[in-house]
Short mmCIF file of C-alpha atoms and ligand atoms in Angstrom, two decimals:
data_model
loop_
_atom_site.label_atom_id
_atom_site.label_comp_id
_atom_site.label_asym_id
_atom_site.label_seq_id
_atom_site.Cartn_x
_atom_site.Cartn_y
_atom_site.Cartn_z
CA MET A 1 7.97 -44.83 -11.77
CA SER A 2 4.90 -46.22 -11.95
CA ALA A 3 3.31 -43.82 -14.69
CA TYR A 4 -0.39 -43.79 -17.20
CA GLY A 5 0.39 -45.34 -20.64
CA ASP A 6 1.37 -48.06 -19.99
CA THR A 7 -0.36 -51.46 -20.27
CA VAL A 8 0.92 -53.56 -17.56
CA PRO A 9 -1.08 -55.54 -15.50
CA ILE A 10 -2.82 -53.18 -12.46
CA ALA A 11 -5.39 -54.12 -9.69
CA ALA A 12 -7.19 -52.05 -7.59
CA GLN A 13 -8.98 -52.52 -5.16
CA ALA A 14 -12.69 -51.24 -6.67
CA ALA A 15 -15.98 -51.44 -3.92
CA GLN A 16 -16.08 -52.51 -0.40
CA GLY A 17 -20.11 -54.05 0.70
CA ALA A 18 -21.45 -57.01 1.82
CA LEU A 19 -18.82 -58.76 -1.35
CA ALA A 20 -15.95 -56.70 -2.69
CA LEU A 21 -14.51 -56.33 -5.64
CA LEU A 22 -11.40 -55.65 -6.96
CA ARG A 23 -10.23 -55.10 -10.44
CA THR A 24 -7.29 -56.13 -12.39
CA SER A 25 -6.84 -54.95 -16.36
CA GLY A 26 -3.75 -55.52 -18.80
CA GLN A 27 -1.89 -57.06 -21.88
CA GLY A 28 -1.57 -60.97 -19.84
CA ALA A 29 -3.76 -60.43 -16.75
CA LEU A 30 -5.25 -63.52 -16.79
CA GLU A 31 -2.18 -65.79 -17.23
CA LEU A 32 -0.84 -64.24 -14.36
CA LEU A 33 -3.91 -64.04 -12.80
CA ALA A 34 -4.30 -67.39 -13.10
CA GLY A 35 -0.59 -68.46 -11.50
CA ILE A 36 -2.73 -67.48 -8.10
CA PHE A 37 -6.70 -69.16 -8.79
CA SER A 38 -7.41 -72.67 -7.80
CA ARG A 39 -9.15 -74.10 -10.86
CA PRO A 40 -6.42 -71.93 -13.20
CA ARG A 41 -7.08 -73.99 -16.29
CA ALA A 42 -11.02 -73.06 -16.47
CA LEU A 43 -9.60 -69.81 -15.55
CA LEU A 44 -7.75 -69.13 -19.26
CA GLU A 45 -9.85 -71.41 -20.85
CA ALA A 46 -13.15 -69.92 -20.02
CA PRO A 47 -14.63 -67.34 -23.23
CA GLY A 48 -14.90 -63.07 -22.70
CA ASN A 49 -17.92 -62.18 -20.42
CA THR A 50 -17.92 -65.27 -18.35
CA VAL A 51 -18.20 -66.41 -14.72
CA VAL A 52 -15.45 -68.78 -13.66
CA HIS A 53 -16.00 -69.97 -9.84
CA GLY A 54 -12.49 -70.18 -7.58
CA TRP A 55 -10.69 -69.28 -4.66
CA ILE A 56 -7.38 -66.85 -4.22
CA LEU A 57 -4.26 -68.79 -3.37
CA SER A 58 -1.49 -66.33 -1.29
CA GLU A 59 1.40 -67.78 -3.28
CA PRO A 60 1.50 -68.96 -7.20
CA VAL A 61 0.94 -72.73 -7.57
CA ASP A 62 2.08 -74.99 -10.50
CA GLY A 63 -0.86 -76.54 -11.95
CA ALA A 64 -1.84 -77.88 -9.08
CA GLU A 65 -5.10 -77.40 -8.14
CA SER A 66 -5.64 -78.57 -4.65
CA GLY A 67 -4.21 -75.44 -3.34
CA ALA A 68 -2.58 -74.25 -0.20
CA GLY A 69 -3.16 -70.95 1.45
CA LYS A 70 -6.97 -70.21 0.16
CA ILE A 71 -7.59 -66.62 0.50
CA ASP A 72 -11.04 -66.65 -0.40
CA GLU A 73 -13.42 -67.87 -2.28
CA VAL A 74 -14.96 -65.26 -5.02
CA LEU A 75 -15.86 -65.34 -8.42
CA VAL A 76 -14.06 -64.04 -11.60
CA SER A 77 -15.50 -62.82 -14.42
CA VAL A 78 -13.70 -62.51 -17.57
CA TYR A 79 -12.71 -60.05 -20.33
CA ARG A 80 -11.44 -60.00 -22.99
CA ALA A 81 -9.61 -57.64 -25.37
CA PRO A 82 -11.67 -55.45 -26.70
CA ARG A 83 -14.42 -56.32 -24.98
CA SER A 84 -13.92 -54.98 -21.59
CA TYR A 85 -14.69 -51.30 -20.09
CA THR A 86 -10.72 -51.00 -20.78
CA GLY A 87 -10.11 -53.04 -24.52
CA GLU A 88 -7.95 -55.15 -22.74
CA ASP A 89 -7.55 -58.34 -20.96
CA GLY A 90 -8.82 -58.67 -17.66
CA ALA A 91 -11.04 -59.95 -14.86
CA ASP A 92 -12.93 -58.26 -11.51
CA ILE A 93 -13.07 -60.83 -8.89
CA SER A 94 -15.63 -60.54 -6.16
CA CYS A 95 -15.23 -62.16 -3.08
CA HIS A 96 -16.73 -62.49 0.73
CA GLY A 97 -16.02 -59.10 1.33
CA GLY A 98 -14.60 -57.09 4.94
CA SER A 99 -11.05 -55.10 4.41
CA ALA A 100 -8.68 -58.08 5.26
CA ALA A 101 -10.09 -60.65 2.60
CA ALA A 102 -9.97 -58.23 -0.31
CA ALA A 103 -6.68 -56.45 1.39
CA ALA A 104 -4.77 -60.27 0.94
CA ILE A 105 -5.98 -60.89 -2.32
CA LEU A 106 -5.34 -57.75 -3.27
CA GLU A 107 -1.37 -58.44 -2.16
CA SER A 108 -0.85 -61.62 -3.23
CA LEU A 109 -1.86 -59.95 -6.78
CA ARG A 110 0.86 -57.63 -6.51
CA GLN A 111 3.34 -60.50 -5.09
CA THR A 112 2.60 -62.24 -8.55
CA GLY A 113 2.89 -59.27 -10.78
CA PHE A 114 0.46 -56.66 -10.36
CA ARG A 115 0.92 -53.22 -10.05
CA ASP A 116 -1.42 -51.14 -8.03
CA ALA A 117 -3.09 -49.23 -10.74
CA LEU A 118 -2.69 -45.08 -10.54
CA PRO A 119 -6.06 -43.30 -9.49
CA GLY A 120 -8.86 -43.71 -13.26
CA GLU A 121 -6.10 -45.81 -14.85
CA PHE A 122 -8.74 -47.95 -15.59
CA THR A 123 -10.63 -45.60 -17.35
CA PHE A 124 -7.23 -43.66 -19.09
CA ARG A 125 -6.55 -46.61 -20.56
CA ALA A 126 -10.45 -46.88 -21.50
CA PHE A 127 -10.10 -43.73 -23.65
CA MET A 128 -6.30 -44.49 -24.87
CA ASN A 129 -8.17 -47.38 -26.47
CA GLY A 130 -11.13 -46.42 -27.31
CA LYS A 131 -12.98 -47.35 -25.74
CA LEU A 132 -14.74 -43.61 -24.58
CA ASP A 133 -14.21 -39.87 -25.51
CA LEU A 134 -12.59 -37.49 -22.34
CA THR A 135 -16.70 -36.05 -21.67
CA ARG A 136 -17.52 -39.56 -21.55
CA ALA A 137 -14.96 -40.26 -19.41
CA GLU A 138 -15.51 -37.70 -16.86
CA SER A 139 -18.93 -38.25 -16.77
CA VAL A 140 -17.82 -41.93 -15.09
CA MET A 141 -16.18 -39.64 -12.35
CA GLU A 142 -19.88 -37.81 -11.59
CA LEU A 143 -21.76 -41.48 -11.83
CA VAL A 144 -19.70 -42.16 -8.80
CA SER A 145 -20.30 -38.33 -6.97
CA ALA A 146 -23.84 -37.82 -8.42
CA LYS A 147 -25.89 -36.50 -5.30
CA THR A 148 -29.65 -36.85 -6.59
CA GLN A 149 -31.53 -38.55 -9.41
CA GLY A 150 -31.70 -35.43 -11.92
CA GLY A 151 -27.14 -34.93 -12.03
CA LEU A 152 -27.51 -38.74 -12.41
CA GLU A 153 -29.98 -38.44 -15.17
CA ARG A 154 -27.33 -35.27 -16.82
CA ALA A 155 -23.95 -37.91 -16.35
CA VAL A 156 -26.17 -40.67 -17.16
CA ARG A 157 -26.14 -38.42 -20.95
CA ARG A 158 -22.89 -37.40 -21.17
CA LEU A 159 -22.36 -41.24 -19.92
CA SER A 160 -24.07 -42.36 -22.97
CA GLY A 161 -22.41 -39.44 -25.36
CA LEU A 162 -25.02 -37.24 -25.79
CA LEU A 163 -22.46 -34.33 -25.44
CA GLU A 164 -19.62 -35.96 -26.98
CA GLN A 165 -21.67 -36.46 -29.40
CA GLU A 166 -23.46 -32.08 -29.92
CA ILE A 167 -19.34 -31.38 -29.89
CA ARG A 168 -18.28 -33.61 -32.69
CA GLN A 169 -21.72 -31.84 -34.89
CA ILE A 170 -20.52 -28.53 -33.83
CA ARG A 171 -17.20 -29.56 -34.88
CA GLU A 172 -18.64 -30.82 -39.00
CA ARG A 173 -20.28 -27.46 -39.05
CA LEU A 174 -17.14 -25.64 -37.76
CA LEU A 175 -15.10 -27.74 -40.25
CA GLU A 176 -17.49 -27.70 -43.24
CA ALA A 177 -16.24 -23.07 -42.72
CA VAL A 178 -12.36 -23.87 -42.38
CA SER A 179 -12.59 -25.36 -44.80
CA ALA A 180 -14.28 -23.89 -47.56
CA ALA A 181 -12.14 -20.98 -46.24
CA GLU A 182 -8.24 -22.86 -46.38
CA LEU A 183 -10.12 -23.86 -50.61
CA TYR A 184 -10.80 -19.93 -51.07
CA LEU A 185 -6.83 -18.60 -49.42
CA ASP A 186 -5.23 -21.26 -51.86
CA TYR A 187 -7.34 -20.68 -54.92
CA SER A 188 -6.80 -17.23 -54.49
CA GLU A 189 -2.87 -17.50 -53.57
CA ASP A 190 -2.82 -19.77 -57.80
CA GLU A 191 -5.44 -16.56 -59.54
CA ILE A 192 -4.29 -13.36 -59.13
CA GLU A 193 -7.03 -12.34 -61.27
CA VAL A 194 -8.63 -12.36 -57.70
CA SER A 195 -7.68 -9.19 -55.66
CA PRO A 196 -7.16 -8.88 -52.17
CA ASP A 197 -11.28 -6.51 -51.75
CA GLU A 198 -12.44 -9.23 -53.86
CA ALA A 199 -11.05 -11.80 -50.68
CA ALA A 200 -11.36 -9.28 -48.40
CA GLY A 201 -14.51 -10.03 -46.17
CA ARG A 202 -15.68 -12.43 -47.80
CA LEU A 203 -16.44 -15.52 -45.18
CA PRO A 204 -17.85 -18.65 -47.25
CA ARG A 205 -20.24 -21.64 -46.00
CA ARG A 206 -20.84 -18.37 -43.14
CA GLU A 207 -23.56 -19.37 -41.92
CA GLU A 208 -21.98 -22.62 -40.88
CA ALA A 209 -19.65 -20.50 -38.41
CA GLU A 210 -21.75 -18.94 -37.59
CA GLU A 211 -24.91 -21.93 -36.24
CA ALA A 212 -21.05 -23.69 -34.19
CA LEU A 213 -21.44 -20.38 -32.47
CA ARG A 214 -24.58 -20.15 -31.36
CA ARG A 215 -24.13 -23.71 -30.59
CA LEU A 216 -21.54 -22.90 -28.80
CA ARG A 217 -22.57 -20.57 -26.47
CA ALA A 218 -25.44 -22.58 -25.46
CA LEU A 219 -23.31 -24.99 -24.41
CA ALA A 220 -21.38 -22.84 -22.14
CA ALA A 221 -24.22 -20.91 -20.54
CA SER A 222 -25.61 -25.17 -19.62
CA TYR A 223 -22.48 -25.52 -17.43
CA ARG A 224 -23.71 -23.39 -14.53
CA ARG A 225 -26.95 -25.52 -14.53
CA GLU A 226 -25.03 -28.94 -14.67
CA GLN A 227 -22.60 -27.45 -11.85
CA ILE A 228 -26.42 -27.08 -10.13
CA TYR A 229 -27.54 -30.88 -10.88
CA ARG A 230 -24.32 -31.94 -9.00
CA GLU A 231 -22.96 -29.24 -6.15
CA GLY A 232 -26.35 -27.16 -5.54
CA ALA A 233 -27.90 -23.72 -6.40
CA LEU A 234 -26.62 -21.22 -4.05
CA ALA A 235 -30.40 -20.00 -1.72
CA VAL A 236 -29.43 -16.90 -0.23
CA ILE A 237 -31.34 -15.48 3.05
CA ALA A 238 -30.61 -11.92 3.32
CA GLY A 239 -32.05 -8.66 4.94
CA ARG A 240 -32.28 -6.32 7.20
CA PRO A 241 -31.15 -7.77 11.25
CA ASN A 242 -34.00 -8.66 13.11
CA ALA A 243 -36.46 -9.06 10.40
CA GLY A 244 -36.05 -13.23 10.75
CA LYS A 245 -34.37 -14.91 8.44
CA SER A 246 -32.80 -17.37 10.73
CA SER A 247 -36.36 -18.21 11.29
CA LEU A 248 -37.05 -18.38 8.17
CA PHE A 249 -34.36 -20.47 7.77
CA ASN A 250 -35.13 -23.26 9.99
CA ALA A 251 -38.15 -23.02 8.87
CA LEU A 252 -36.72 -24.31 5.89
CA LEU A 253 -34.49 -26.79 7.25
CA ASN A 254 -37.36 -27.56 9.74
CA GLU A 255 -34.62 -28.16 12.64
CA ASP A 256 -32.94 -25.39 14.19
CA ARG A 257 -29.23 -25.21 13.06
CA SER A 258 -29.43 -21.12 13.90
CA ILE A 259 -29.78 -19.54 17.24
CA VAL A 260 -33.28 -17.07 16.84
CA THR A 261 -33.26 -14.36 19.14
CA GLY A 262 -34.45 -11.23 19.52
CA THR A 263 -30.80 -9.53 18.98
CA PRO A 264 -29.84 -7.66 16.09
CA GLY A 265 -26.61 -9.15 14.79
CA THR A 266 -26.80 -12.66 16.62
CA THR A 267 -25.45 -14.19 12.85
CA ARG A 268 -22.31 -13.64 13.14
CA ASP A 269 -20.87 -15.96 10.07
CA TRP A 270 -22.78 -17.58 8.01
CA ILE A 271 -24.59 -20.84 7.67
CA GLU A 272 -25.49 -23.70 5.46
CA ALA A 273 -28.06 -26.54 5.26
CA SER A 274 -28.47 -28.61 1.65
CA LEU A 275 -31.34 -29.12 0.98
CA SER A 276 -33.21 -31.70 -2.24
CA LEU A 277 -36.12 -29.33 -3.98
CA GLU A 278 -38.94 -31.56 -6.68
CA ASP A 279 -34.85 -33.40 -6.95
CA ILE A 280 -31.92 -30.12 -7.37
CA PRO A 281 -29.91 -30.02 -4.61
CA LEU A 282 -29.99 -26.40 -2.94
CA ARG A 283 -27.53 -24.91 -0.30
CA LEU A 284 -29.14 -23.07 1.73
CA ALA A 285 -27.22 -20.33 3.46
CA ASP A 286 -28.40 -18.43 6.44
CA THR A 287 -26.64 -14.08 6.43
CA ALA A 288 -25.78 -11.76 9.05
CA GLY A 289 -28.03 -8.51 8.85
CA ILE A 290 -27.26 -6.84 5.96
CA ARG A 291 -26.90 -2.95 6.99
CA GLU A 292 -25.94 -0.93 4.17
CA MET A 293 -25.69 2.44 5.83
CA PRO A 294 -25.09 2.06 9.00
CA VAL A 295 -26.55 3.03 11.76
CA PRO A 296 -24.83 7.55 12.40
CA GLY A 297 -22.79 7.68 15.53
CA GLU A 298 -23.35 3.77 16.08
CA ASN A 299 -20.10 1.55 16.16
CA LEU A 300 -20.72 -1.88 14.72
CA GLU A 301 -18.66 -4.67 15.78
CA GLU A 302 -15.75 -5.78 14.52
CA ALA A 303 -16.96 -9.32 14.49
CA GLU A 304 -20.17 -8.21 12.89
CA ALA A 305 -18.42 -5.82 10.49
CA MET A 306 -16.89 -9.05 9.39
CA GLY A 307 -20.54 -11.50 9.40
CA ILE A 308 -21.81 -8.46 6.43
CA GLU A 309 -19.08 -8.65 4.58
CA ARG A 310 -19.06 -12.27 4.61
CA SER A 311 -22.36 -11.57 3.50
CA ARG A 312 -21.98 -9.61 1.08
CA GLU A 313 -19.75 -11.76 -1.03
CA LEU A 314 -22.16 -14.83 -0.43
CA ILE A 315 -24.45 -12.52 -2.00
CA ARG A 316 -23.13 -12.01 -4.85
CA GLY A 317 -22.36 -16.13 -5.54
CA ALA A 318 -26.12 -16.13 -4.88
CA ASP A 319 -28.22 -18.29 -7.05
CA ILE A 320 -31.26 -17.47 -6.11
CA ILE A 321 -31.58 -14.36 -2.87
CA LEU A 322 -34.49 -14.98 -0.94
CA TYR A 323 -34.85 -11.30 0.43
CA VAL A 324 -36.63 -11.44 3.76
CA ALA A 325 -38.73 -8.02 4.88
CA ASP A 326 -39.58 -7.45 8.47
CA GLY A 327 -43.73 -7.88 8.10
CA SER A 328 -44.62 -6.06 11.71
CA ALA A 329 -42.15 -2.58 9.73
CA GLY A 330 -42.98 -3.27 5.97
CA LEU A 331 -40.97 -2.28 3.47
CA THR A 332 -38.46 -0.13 4.34
CA GLY A 333 -36.73 1.76 1.55
CA GLU A 334 -33.43 -0.57 2.06
CA ASP A 335 -35.70 -3.49 1.18
CA ARG A 336 -36.61 -1.67 -2.05
CA ASN A 337 -33.47 -0.43 -3.12
CA PHE A 338 -32.45 -4.09 -1.94
CA ILE A 339 -34.59 -5.62 -4.01
CA ARG A 340 -34.06 -3.38 -6.93
CA ARG A 341 -30.46 -4.19 -7.01
CA GLN A 342 -30.40 -7.63 -6.69
CA GLY A 343 -33.02 -8.16 -9.72
CA GLU A 344 -34.04 -11.23 -11.51
CA LYS A 345 -31.91 -13.43 -8.47
CA VAL A 346 -34.60 -12.03 -6.01
CA ILE A 347 -37.45 -14.12 -4.21
CA PRO A 348 -38.84 -11.08 -1.62
CA VAL A 349 -40.36 -12.63 0.88
CA TRP A 350 -41.97 -10.89 3.70
CA ASN A 351 -42.20 -12.48 7.66
CA LYS A 352 -44.06 -12.06 9.98
CA THR A 353 -47.71 -11.90 8.48
CA ASP A 354 -48.80 -13.74 11.57
CA VAL A 355 -48.67 -9.61 13.16
CA ARG A 356 -48.48 -7.80 10.22
CA GLU A 357 -50.47 -8.62 6.21
CA PRO A 358 -49.18 -7.52 3.41
CA PRO A 359 -50.26 -4.34 1.25
CA ASP A 360 -51.74 -5.08 -1.73
CA GLU A 361 -49.44 -1.90 -2.60
CA ALA A 362 -46.41 -4.45 -1.87
CA ARG A 363 -48.23 -6.79 -4.00
CA ARG A 364 -48.21 -4.88 -6.77
CA GLY A 365 -44.60 -4.16 -6.81
CA TYR A 366 -43.73 -7.13 -5.69
CA PRO A 367 -45.48 -10.10 -8.18
CA ARG A 368 -43.00 -12.44 -6.96
CA LEU A 369 -43.74 -12.13 -3.45
CA VAL A 370 -44.41 -14.61 -1.34
CA ALA A 371 -46.53 -14.05 2.20
CA VAL A 372 -44.94 -16.04 5.73
CA SER A 373 -45.20 -16.45 8.94
CA ALA A 374 -41.31 -18.40 9.45
CA ARG A 375 -43.32 -18.45 13.83
CA THR A 376 -45.90 -20.22 12.68
CA GLY A 377 -44.60 -21.77 8.92
CA ARG A 378 -47.86 -20.09 7.36
CA GLY A 379 -46.98 -19.91 3.35
CA MET A 380 -43.64 -21.84 3.60
CA ALA A 381 -45.25 -24.81 0.80
CA GLU A 382 -45.62 -21.21 -1.05
CA LEU A 383 -41.74 -20.46 -0.20
CA CYS A 384 -40.99 -24.24 -1.40
CA GLY A 385 -42.97 -23.75 -4.23
CA ALA A 386 -41.53 -20.33 -5.52
CA LEU A 387 -37.95 -21.42 -4.95
CA ALA A 388 -38.07 -24.68 -6.68
CA ALA A 389 -39.34 -22.79 -9.94
CA ALA A 390 -37.33 -20.51 -9.42
CA LEU A 391 -34.62 -23.12 -9.47
CA LYS A 392 -35.76 -24.36 -12.55
CA ASP A 393 -37.01 -20.94 -14.48
CA PHE A 394 -34.44 -18.12 -13.75
CA PRO A 395 -33.16 -17.50 -16.23
CA HIS A 396 -29.54 -17.26 -15.54
CA ILE A 397 -30.27 -20.55 -13.97
CA SER A 398 -32.02 -22.40 -17.23
CA ALA A 399 -30.22 -21.05 -20.20
CA GLY A 400 -30.47 -22.70 -23.03
CA GLU A 401 -32.02 -26.11 -21.27
CA GLU A 402 -34.90 -26.92 -24.54
CA LEU A 403 -32.55 -27.11 -27.14
CA LEU A 404 -29.73 -29.34 -25.85
CA PRO A 405 -29.42 -32.94 -25.17
CA ALA A 406 -26.40 -33.08 -23.13
CA GLY A 407 -25.11 -30.70 -21.49
CA LEU A 408 -21.32 -29.41 -19.87
CA GLY A 409 -20.51 -31.67 -17.13
CA THR A 410 -16.75 -30.19 -15.92
CA ARG A 411 -15.09 -27.04 -15.53
CA ARG A 412 -12.25 -27.78 -18.17
CA GLN A 413 -15.08 -28.59 -20.88
CA LYS A 414 -16.87 -24.42 -20.35
CA ASP A 415 -13.33 -22.85 -20.32
CA LEU A 416 -12.81 -25.48 -23.82
CA THR A 417 -16.10 -24.57 -25.29
CA GLU A 418 -16.14 -21.03 -24.46
CA LYS A 419 -11.86 -20.54 -25.94
CA ALA A 420 -13.62 -22.41 -29.01
CA ALA A 421 -16.69 -19.48 -29.29
CA ASP A 422 -14.50 -16.98 -28.42
CA ALA A 423 -12.74 -17.68 -31.13
CA LEU A 424 -14.88 -18.25 -33.14
CA GLU A 425 -16.59 -15.17 -32.25
CA GLU A 426 -13.87 -13.29 -33.02
CA ALA A 427 -13.19 -14.81 -36.39
CA LEU A 428 -17.20 -13.67 -37.60
CA ALA A 429 -15.99 -10.45 -36.40
CA MET A 430 -12.88 -10.06 -38.53
CA ALA A 431 -14.91 -10.75 -41.49
CA ASP A 432 -17.77 -8.14 -40.43
CA ARG A 433 -14.60 -5.57 -40.78
CA GLU A 434 -13.45 -7.41 -43.70
CA GLU A 435 -10.22 -7.80 -43.31
CA PRO A 436 -8.58 -10.92 -45.27
CA LEU A 437 -9.87 -14.14 -44.78
CA ASP A 438 -5.93 -15.90 -44.82
CA ILE A 439 -6.03 -14.52 -41.01
CA ILE A 440 -9.11 -14.95 -40.47
CA ALA A 441 -9.14 -18.75 -40.74
CA PRO A 442 -6.13 -19.45 -38.52
CA LEU A 443 -8.92 -18.75 -35.78
CA LEU A 444 -11.14 -20.51 -37.11
CA ARG A 445 -8.45 -23.35 -37.34
CA GLU A 446 -7.92 -22.82 -33.62
CA ALA A 447 -11.80 -23.05 -32.79
CA LEU A 448 -11.45 -26.52 -33.46
CA HIS A 449 -7.85 -27.42 -32.18
CA HIS A 450 -10.35 -26.40 -29.18
CA LEU A 451 -12.68 -28.66 -29.62
CA GLY A 452 -10.75 -32.11 -30.59
CA GLU A 453 -9.48 -31.39 -26.55
CA ILE A 454 -13.03 -31.18 -25.50
CA THR A 455 -12.99 -34.81 -26.99
CA GLY A 456 -10.10 -36.25 -26.41
CA GLU A 457 -8.73 -36.12 -30.25
CA VAL A 458 -6.17 -33.61 -30.02
CA SER A 459 -4.78 -34.92 -26.79
CA SER A 460 -1.88 -33.76 -24.43
CA ALA A 461 0.00 -36.23 -21.86
CA ASP A 462 0.67 -34.32 -19.21
CA ILE A 463 -3.39 -32.70 -19.79
CA LEU A 464 -4.82 -36.45 -19.06
CA GLU A 465 -2.89 -37.20 -16.45
CA THR A 466 -3.71 -34.04 -14.06
CA MET A 467 -7.60 -35.33 -15.37
CA PHE A 468 -7.36 -39.21 -14.25
CA SER A 469 -5.66 -38.56 -11.47
CA ARG A 470 -8.17 -37.21 -10.25
CA PHE A 471 -10.26 -39.84 -10.50
CA CYS A 472 -10.68 -42.37 -7.73
CA LEU A 473 -8.94 -45.26 -7.19
CA GLY A 474 -10.02 -48.60 -8.93
CA LYS A 475 -11.84 -46.14 -11.59
N1 GDP B 1 -43.86 -12.57 14.76
C1 GDP B 1 -42.73 -13.34 14.52
N2 GDP B 1 -41.99 -13.40 14.46
C2 GDP B 1 -40.71 -13.63 13.54
C3 GDP B 1 -40.91 -14.60 12.90
N3 GDP B 1 -40.13 -14.41 12.54
C4 GDP B 1 -38.71 -14.08 13.26
N4 GDP B 1 -39.38 -13.84 14.30
C5 GDP B 1 -38.70 -12.46 15.50
O1 GDP B 1 -38.41 -11.99 14.24
C6 GDP B 1 -37.15 -11.83 15.71
C7 GDP B 1 -35.50 -11.88 15.12
O2 GDP B 1 -35.84 -13.34 14.30
P1 GDP B 1 -34.26 -13.95 13.95
O3 GDP B 1 -34.62 -15.06 12.90
O4 GDP B 1 -33.24 -14.15 14.71
O5 GDP B 1 -33.79 -12.91 12.73
P2 GDP B 1 -32.20 -12.15 12.01
O6 GDP B 1 -31.67 -11.17 13.03
O7 GDP B 1 -32.83 -11.75 10.34
O8 GDP B 1 -31.94 -13.77 12.08
C8 GDP B 1 -37.36 -13.22 16.85
O9 GDP B 1 -37.92 -12.35 18.06
C9 GDP B 1 -38.22 -13.97 16.59
O10 GDP B 1 -38.83 -14.44 16.86
C10 GDP B 1 -42.42 -14.41 12.45
O11 GDP B 1 -43.17 -15.37 11.61
N5 GDP B 1 -43.60 -14.19 13.61
MG1 MG B 2 -30.39 -14.30 12.52
#
């Protein structure tokens, strides 16, 4: 069974296009590769970070430079430990694209003794060899899947180590607090004159712990924003049946994706589309009409009722709600209730301005109100502007942005950050209640431990394996 954690030569195809790239790494990788290379001596003598030209052969040759069974003409980039991505000896082989050539080369590599790399195994080895910490390793995957320039830039910040640095700085502060606490504990054990009362309620270097907590909370809050850059914010179009939600959805996308009709309740299910606003990816969802209170005596069709339930779910998960009011009917009590209840997430949209403009009273009551006509397109640019501004300014999205050099990139990082913050908060609360230091100190230690898990200073084999196995092959 192959598994993460050994150092045998591994190989994988890493890219394919006009050229294909195969990646190899491991102890003795260059010697093995030389066995199926048309110019083995040139390869073996090549210094690290140089490129050797030659042919990959279908079977091992003994020093014969002529080489029968040529597979493809290649350029081999030679890396020597420790100056390589993985920290091991290795070589990248770029061949003339096409899946056949790459597959044949990979097969030849197998025949000569390379094992197929596991997903993420190159990065795993890089981590094991101290080339990068876990936050940077995770950012490698983010780079691959980044959808916008903004998402890319954020992942690059993590790749450059800005998150790692922030965690280390927080860790140092915490260490100050922990060692001060432990010193105090040791001292009071020996010196019986220090009464338990005196020891109670004192958290030496408390300000360090407080600052660490503040920064941990800011980091935890950054996760949602980073996730938005990665996966897109969810903007949900809601409103009463017939308000013009589907029309607005289409106008925003500038394409016909949902059915627009004059009959209430047509969008039984919801429909979603992706767009990008000022470089922030946005998922826009059109929902079925929400009827807060079913009209007495009316029997909602089952399908429509389900649509409404789905709409509610979507609204709960929304970052932004475009609440569409039917301008021709004015703002109803139901409209006002909804907008009030959903609070800061809502951008009220007055639709059908071609029929009726919003009265001043509506504008005064709802400063964020945007007036549009989905039919004529009037006000659409303004609405896009309001959406973009909301993406940047809504407190639940932009929290802590200005404070941090880099945010959290993965759920794993967020969970550990929150665990650390919770332990720390509990420690501070106990200190406030003047509880003894010897039960507070372990909580500080626990927070430290979680921070170590984020960067990988503390890690377990199975956690690493789960993490890296989600990577793609060749990374
Ligand atoms: N006059 C006018 N009618 C509109 C406008 N937007 C939508 N409508 C009409 O309102 C009705 C309901 O629209 P639809 O988008 O299906 O509403 P939904 O039920 O909220 O999705 C349709 O007859 C649309 O043509 C608008 O800006 N002006
Ligand atoms: Mg609709």
